[in-house]
PDB file of C-alpha atoms and ligand atoms in Angstrom:
ATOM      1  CA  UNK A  11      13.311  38.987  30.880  1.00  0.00           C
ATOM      2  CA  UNK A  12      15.988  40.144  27.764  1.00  0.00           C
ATOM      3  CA  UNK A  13      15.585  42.531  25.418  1.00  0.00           C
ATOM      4  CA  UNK A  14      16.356  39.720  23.011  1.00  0.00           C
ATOM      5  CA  UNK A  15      13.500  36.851  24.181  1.00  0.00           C
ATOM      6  CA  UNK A  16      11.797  35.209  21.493  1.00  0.00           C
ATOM      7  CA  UNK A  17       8.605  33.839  20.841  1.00  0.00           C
ATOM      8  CA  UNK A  18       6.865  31.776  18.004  1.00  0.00           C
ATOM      9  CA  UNK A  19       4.148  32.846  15.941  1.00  0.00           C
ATOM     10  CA  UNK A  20       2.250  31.180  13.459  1.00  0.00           C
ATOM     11  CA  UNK A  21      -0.376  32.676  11.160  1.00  0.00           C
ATOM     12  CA  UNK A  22      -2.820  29.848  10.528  1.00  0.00           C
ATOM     13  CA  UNK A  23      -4.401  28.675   7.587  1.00  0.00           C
ATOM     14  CA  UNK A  24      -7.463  30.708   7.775  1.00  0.00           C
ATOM     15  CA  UNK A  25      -5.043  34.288   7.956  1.00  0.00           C
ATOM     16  CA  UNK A  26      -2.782  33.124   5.021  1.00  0.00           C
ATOM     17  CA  UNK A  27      -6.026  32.243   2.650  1.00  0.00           C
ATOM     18  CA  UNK A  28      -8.101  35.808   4.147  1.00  0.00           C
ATOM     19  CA  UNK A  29      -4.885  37.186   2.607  1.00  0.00           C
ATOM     20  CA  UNK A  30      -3.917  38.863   6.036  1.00  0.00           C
ATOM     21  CA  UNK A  31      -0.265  37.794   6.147  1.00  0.00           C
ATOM     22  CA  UNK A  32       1.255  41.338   5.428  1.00  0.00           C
ATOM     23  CA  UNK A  33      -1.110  43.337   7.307  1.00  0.00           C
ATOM     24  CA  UNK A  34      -0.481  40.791  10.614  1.00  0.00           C
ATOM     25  CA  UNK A  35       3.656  40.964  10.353  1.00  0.00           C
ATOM     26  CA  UNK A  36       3.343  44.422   9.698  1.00  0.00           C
ATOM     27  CA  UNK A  37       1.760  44.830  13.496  1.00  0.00           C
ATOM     28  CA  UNK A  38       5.061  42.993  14.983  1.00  0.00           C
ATOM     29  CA  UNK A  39       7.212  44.861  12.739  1.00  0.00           C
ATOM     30  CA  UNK A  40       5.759  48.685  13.625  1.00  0.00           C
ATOM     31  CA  UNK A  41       6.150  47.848  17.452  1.00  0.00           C
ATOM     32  CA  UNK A  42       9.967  47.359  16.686  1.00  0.00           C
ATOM     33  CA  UNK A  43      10.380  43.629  16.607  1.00  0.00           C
ATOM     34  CA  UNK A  44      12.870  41.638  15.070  1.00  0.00           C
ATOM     35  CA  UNK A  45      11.298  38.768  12.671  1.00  0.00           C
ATOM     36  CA  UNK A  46      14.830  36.399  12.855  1.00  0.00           C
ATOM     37  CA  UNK A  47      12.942  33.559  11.361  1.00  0.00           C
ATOM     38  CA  UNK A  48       9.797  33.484   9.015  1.00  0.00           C
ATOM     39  CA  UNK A  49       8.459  30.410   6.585  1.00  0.00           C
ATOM     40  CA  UNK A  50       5.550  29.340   4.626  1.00  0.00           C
ATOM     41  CA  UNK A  51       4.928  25.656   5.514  1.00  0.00           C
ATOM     42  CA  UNK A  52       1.854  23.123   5.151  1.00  0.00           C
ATOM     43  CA  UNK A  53       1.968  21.643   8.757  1.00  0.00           C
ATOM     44  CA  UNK A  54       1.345  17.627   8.733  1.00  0.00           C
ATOM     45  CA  UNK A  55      -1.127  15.881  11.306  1.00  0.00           C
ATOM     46  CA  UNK A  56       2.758  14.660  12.662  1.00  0.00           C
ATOM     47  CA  UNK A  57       3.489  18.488  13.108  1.00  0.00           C
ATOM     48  CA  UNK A  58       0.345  19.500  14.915  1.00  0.00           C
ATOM     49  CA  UNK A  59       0.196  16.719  16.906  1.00  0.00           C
ATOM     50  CA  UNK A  60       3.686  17.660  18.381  1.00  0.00           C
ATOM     51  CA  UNK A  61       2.616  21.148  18.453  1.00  0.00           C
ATOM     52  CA  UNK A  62      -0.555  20.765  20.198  1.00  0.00           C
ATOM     53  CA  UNK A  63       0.345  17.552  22.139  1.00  0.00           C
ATOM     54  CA  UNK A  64      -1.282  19.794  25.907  1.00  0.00           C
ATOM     55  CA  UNK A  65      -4.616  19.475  23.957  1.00  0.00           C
ATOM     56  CA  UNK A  66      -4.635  15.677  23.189  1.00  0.00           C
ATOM     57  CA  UNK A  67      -7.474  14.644  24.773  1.00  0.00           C
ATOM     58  CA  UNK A  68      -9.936  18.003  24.525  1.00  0.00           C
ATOM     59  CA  UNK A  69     -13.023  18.507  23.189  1.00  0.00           C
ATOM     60  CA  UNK A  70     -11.898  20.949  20.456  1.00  0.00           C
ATOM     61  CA  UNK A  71      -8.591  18.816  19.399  1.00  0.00           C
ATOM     62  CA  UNK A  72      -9.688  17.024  16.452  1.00  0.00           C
ATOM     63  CA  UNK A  73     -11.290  20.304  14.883  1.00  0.00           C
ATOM     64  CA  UNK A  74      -7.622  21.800  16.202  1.00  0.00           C
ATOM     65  CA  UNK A  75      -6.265  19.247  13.996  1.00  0.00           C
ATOM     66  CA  UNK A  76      -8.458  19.397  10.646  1.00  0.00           C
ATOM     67  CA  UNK A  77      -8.206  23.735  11.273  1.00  0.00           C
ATOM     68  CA  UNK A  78      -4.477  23.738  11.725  1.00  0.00           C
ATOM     69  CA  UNK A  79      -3.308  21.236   8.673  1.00  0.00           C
ATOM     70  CA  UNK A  80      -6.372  22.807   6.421  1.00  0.00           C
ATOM     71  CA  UNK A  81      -3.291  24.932   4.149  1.00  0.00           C
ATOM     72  CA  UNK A  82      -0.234  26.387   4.518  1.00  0.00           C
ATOM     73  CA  UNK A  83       0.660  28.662   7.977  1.00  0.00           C
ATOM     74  CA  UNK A  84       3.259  30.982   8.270  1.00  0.00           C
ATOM     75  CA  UNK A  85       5.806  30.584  11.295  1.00  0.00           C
ATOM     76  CA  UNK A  86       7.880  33.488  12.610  1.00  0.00           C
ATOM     77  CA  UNK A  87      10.837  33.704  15.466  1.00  0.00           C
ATOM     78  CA  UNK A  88       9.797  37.336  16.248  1.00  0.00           C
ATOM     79  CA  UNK A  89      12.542  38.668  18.956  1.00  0.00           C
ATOM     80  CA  UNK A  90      12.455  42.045  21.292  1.00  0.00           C
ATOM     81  CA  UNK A  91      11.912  43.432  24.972  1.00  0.00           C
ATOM     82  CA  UNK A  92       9.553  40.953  26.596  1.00  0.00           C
ATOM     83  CA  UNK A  93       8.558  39.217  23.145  1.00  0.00           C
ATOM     84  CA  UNK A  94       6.383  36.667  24.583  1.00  0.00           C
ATOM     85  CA  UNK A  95       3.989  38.955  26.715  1.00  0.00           C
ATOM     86  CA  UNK A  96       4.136  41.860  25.018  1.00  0.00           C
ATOM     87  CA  UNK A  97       2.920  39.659  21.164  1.00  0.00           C
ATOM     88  CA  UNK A  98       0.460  37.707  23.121  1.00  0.00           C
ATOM     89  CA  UNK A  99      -1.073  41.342  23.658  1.00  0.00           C
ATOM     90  CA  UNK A 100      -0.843  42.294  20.175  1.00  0.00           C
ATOM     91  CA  UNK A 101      -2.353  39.079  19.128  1.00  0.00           C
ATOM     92  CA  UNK A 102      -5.670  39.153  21.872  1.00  0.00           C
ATOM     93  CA  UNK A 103      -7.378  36.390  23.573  1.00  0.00           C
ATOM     94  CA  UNK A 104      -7.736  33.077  22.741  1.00  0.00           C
ATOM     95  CA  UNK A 105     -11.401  33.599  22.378  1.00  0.00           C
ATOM     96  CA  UNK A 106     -12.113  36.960  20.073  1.00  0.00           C
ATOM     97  CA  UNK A 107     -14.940  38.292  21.605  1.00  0.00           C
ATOM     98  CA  UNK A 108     -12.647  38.655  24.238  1.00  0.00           C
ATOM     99  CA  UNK A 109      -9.835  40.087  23.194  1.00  0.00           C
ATOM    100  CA  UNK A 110      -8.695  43.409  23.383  1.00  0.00           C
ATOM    101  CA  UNK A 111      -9.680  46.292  20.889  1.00  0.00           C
ATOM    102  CA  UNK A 112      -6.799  46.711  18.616  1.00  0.00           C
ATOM    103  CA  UNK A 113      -5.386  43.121  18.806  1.00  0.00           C
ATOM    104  CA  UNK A 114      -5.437  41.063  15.940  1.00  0.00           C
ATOM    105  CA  UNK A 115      -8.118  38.558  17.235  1.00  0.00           C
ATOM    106  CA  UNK A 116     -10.322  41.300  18.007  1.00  0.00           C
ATOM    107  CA  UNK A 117      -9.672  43.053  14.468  1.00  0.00           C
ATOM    108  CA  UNK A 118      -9.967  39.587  12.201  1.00  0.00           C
ATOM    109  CA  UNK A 119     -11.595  37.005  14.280  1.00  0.00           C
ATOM    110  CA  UNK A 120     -15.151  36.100  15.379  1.00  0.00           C
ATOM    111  CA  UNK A 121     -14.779  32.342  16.816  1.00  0.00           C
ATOM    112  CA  UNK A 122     -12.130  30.666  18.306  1.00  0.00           C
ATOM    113  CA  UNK A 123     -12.085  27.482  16.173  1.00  0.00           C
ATOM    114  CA  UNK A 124     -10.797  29.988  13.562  1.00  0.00           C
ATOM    115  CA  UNK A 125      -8.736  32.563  15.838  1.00  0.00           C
ATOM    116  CA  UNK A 126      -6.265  33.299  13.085  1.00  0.00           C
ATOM    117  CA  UNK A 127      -2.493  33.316  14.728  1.00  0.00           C
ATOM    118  CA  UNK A 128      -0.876  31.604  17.887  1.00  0.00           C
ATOM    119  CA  UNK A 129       1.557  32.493  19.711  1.00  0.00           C
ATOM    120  CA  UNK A 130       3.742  31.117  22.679  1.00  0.00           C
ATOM    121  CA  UNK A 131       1.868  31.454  26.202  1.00  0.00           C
ATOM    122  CA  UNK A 132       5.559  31.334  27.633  1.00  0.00           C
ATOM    123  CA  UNK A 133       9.380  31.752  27.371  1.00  0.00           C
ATOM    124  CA  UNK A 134       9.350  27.412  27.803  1.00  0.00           C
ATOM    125  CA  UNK A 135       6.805  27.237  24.886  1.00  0.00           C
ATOM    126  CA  UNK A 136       8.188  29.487  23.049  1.00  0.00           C
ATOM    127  CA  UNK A 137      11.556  27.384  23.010  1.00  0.00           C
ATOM    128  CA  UNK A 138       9.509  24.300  22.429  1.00  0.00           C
ATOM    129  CA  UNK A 139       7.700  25.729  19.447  1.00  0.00           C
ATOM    130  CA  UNK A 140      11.162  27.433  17.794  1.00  0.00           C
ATOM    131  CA  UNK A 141      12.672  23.749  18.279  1.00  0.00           C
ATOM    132  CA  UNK A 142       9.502  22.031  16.540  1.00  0.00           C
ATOM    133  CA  UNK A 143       9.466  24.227  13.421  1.00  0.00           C
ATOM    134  CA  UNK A 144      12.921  25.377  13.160  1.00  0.00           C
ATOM    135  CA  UNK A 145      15.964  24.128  12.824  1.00  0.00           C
ATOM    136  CA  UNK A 146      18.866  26.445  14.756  1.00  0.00           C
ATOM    137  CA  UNK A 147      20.556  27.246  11.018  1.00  0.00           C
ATOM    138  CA  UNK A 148      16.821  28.512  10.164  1.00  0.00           C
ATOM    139  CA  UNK A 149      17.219  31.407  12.311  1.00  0.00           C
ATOM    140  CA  UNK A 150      18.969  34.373  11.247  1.00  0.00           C
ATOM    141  CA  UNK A 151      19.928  37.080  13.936  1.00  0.00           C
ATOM    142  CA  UNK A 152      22.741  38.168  13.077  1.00  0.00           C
ATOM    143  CA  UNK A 153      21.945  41.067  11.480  1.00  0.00           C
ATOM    144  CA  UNK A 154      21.040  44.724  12.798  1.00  0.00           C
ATOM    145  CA  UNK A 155      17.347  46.125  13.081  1.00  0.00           C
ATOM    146  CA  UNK A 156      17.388  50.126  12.725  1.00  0.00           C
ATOM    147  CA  UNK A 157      14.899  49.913  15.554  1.00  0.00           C
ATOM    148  CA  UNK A 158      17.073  48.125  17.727  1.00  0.00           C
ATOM    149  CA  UNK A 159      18.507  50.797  19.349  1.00  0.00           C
ATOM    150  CA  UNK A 160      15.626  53.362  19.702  1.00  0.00           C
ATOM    151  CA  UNK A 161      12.787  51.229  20.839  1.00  0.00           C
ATOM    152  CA  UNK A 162      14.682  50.009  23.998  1.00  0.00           C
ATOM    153  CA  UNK A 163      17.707  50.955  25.747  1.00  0.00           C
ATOM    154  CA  UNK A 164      20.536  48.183  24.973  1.00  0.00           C
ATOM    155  CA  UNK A 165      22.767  48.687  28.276  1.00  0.00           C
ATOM    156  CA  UNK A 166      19.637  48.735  30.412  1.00  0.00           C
ATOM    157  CA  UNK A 167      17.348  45.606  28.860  1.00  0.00           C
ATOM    158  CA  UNK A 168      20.156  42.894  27.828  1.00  0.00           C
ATOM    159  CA  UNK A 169      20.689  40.417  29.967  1.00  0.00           C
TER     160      UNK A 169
HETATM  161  P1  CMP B  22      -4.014  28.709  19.972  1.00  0.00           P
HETATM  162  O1  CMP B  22      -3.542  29.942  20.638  1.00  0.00           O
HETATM  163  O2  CMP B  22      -3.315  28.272  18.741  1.00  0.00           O
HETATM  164  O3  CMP B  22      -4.005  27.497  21.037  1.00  0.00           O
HETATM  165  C1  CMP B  22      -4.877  26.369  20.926  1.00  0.00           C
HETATM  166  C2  CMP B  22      -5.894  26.526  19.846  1.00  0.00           C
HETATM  167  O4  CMP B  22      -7.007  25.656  19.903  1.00  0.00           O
HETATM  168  C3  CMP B  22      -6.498  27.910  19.968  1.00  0.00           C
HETATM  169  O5  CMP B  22      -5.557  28.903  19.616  1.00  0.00           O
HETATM  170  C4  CMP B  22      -7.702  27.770  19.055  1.00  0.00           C
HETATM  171  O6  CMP B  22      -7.345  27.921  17.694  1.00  0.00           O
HETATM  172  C5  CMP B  22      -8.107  26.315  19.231  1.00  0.00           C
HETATM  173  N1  CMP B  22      -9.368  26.136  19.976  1.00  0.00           N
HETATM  174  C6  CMP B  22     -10.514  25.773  19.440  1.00  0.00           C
HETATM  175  N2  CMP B  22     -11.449  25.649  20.366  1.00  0.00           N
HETATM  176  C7  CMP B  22     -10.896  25.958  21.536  1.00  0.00           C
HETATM  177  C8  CMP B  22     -11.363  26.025  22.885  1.00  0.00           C
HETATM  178  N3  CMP B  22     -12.614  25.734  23.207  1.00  0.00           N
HETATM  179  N4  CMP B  22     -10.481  26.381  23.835  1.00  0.00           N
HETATM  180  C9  CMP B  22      -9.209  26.678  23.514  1.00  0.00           C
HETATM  181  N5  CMP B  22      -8.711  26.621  22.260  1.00  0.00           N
HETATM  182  C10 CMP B  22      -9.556  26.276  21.261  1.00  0.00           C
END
């Protein structure tokens, strides 16, 4: 675990049109994390395919489908101490009525057909994810957050 894993997150279609993009990066961004790559992008039934390929197959995939390419989503890089656990907290359960107070899911969702954000289950989705949506010059890092060096200790976390 580094101080500087990433993760991807993506706020779907139904948090960019409920107008909940701000208050959603401003959770990642008051923990201390480091957004090193952010767009607004309309995904194509190509896109979510590739994104969603474990859930060819389910029940749920072809409302997946219509739900994810139903408007634009906004996909982040977000990078810190133990990004992918510690985001999947802040964003809840797959299933809102399940998810912890506090988390996004519980704050903005009801149903899981329209759970608002994903984000990575793990460090090998996460790359997976990065590599579908971004290309490696579409990530900016280098650049210091005045966080960085208060909400972790550098000699202690990296590497
Ligand atoms: P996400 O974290 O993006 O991963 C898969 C998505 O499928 C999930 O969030 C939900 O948006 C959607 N989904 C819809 N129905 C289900 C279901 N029954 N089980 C799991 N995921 C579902």
């Amino acid at each position: 675990m580094k101080a500087e894993e990433r993760t991807f997150v993506a706020i779907k279609p139904d948090g960019v049109k409920r107008g909940l993009i701000g208050r959603i990066i401003k959770r990642f961004e008051d923990k201390g994390f480091k957004i090193v790559g952010m767009k607004l992008l309309q995904v194509t039934p190509e896109l979510a395919a590739k994104h969603y390929e474990e859930h060819i197959g389910k029940p749920f995939y072809n409302r997946l489908m219509y739900y994810i390419t139903s408007g634009p989503i906004v996909a982040m890089v977000v990078e810190g101490y133990a990004a992918v656990e510690s985001v999947r907290h802040i964003v809840g359960a797959t299933d809102p009525c399940n998810a912890d107070v506090g988390s996004i899911r519980a704050d903005y969702a009801q149903v899981m057909e329209y759970n608002v954000i994903h984000a990575s289950d793990s460090v090998a989705s996460a790359n997976r994810e990065i590599d579908i949506y971004f290309k490696p010059e579409e990530i900016y890092d280098n650049w210091q957050s005045t966080l960085e060096k208060l909400v972790y200790d550098e000699e202690r976390y990296k590497g």
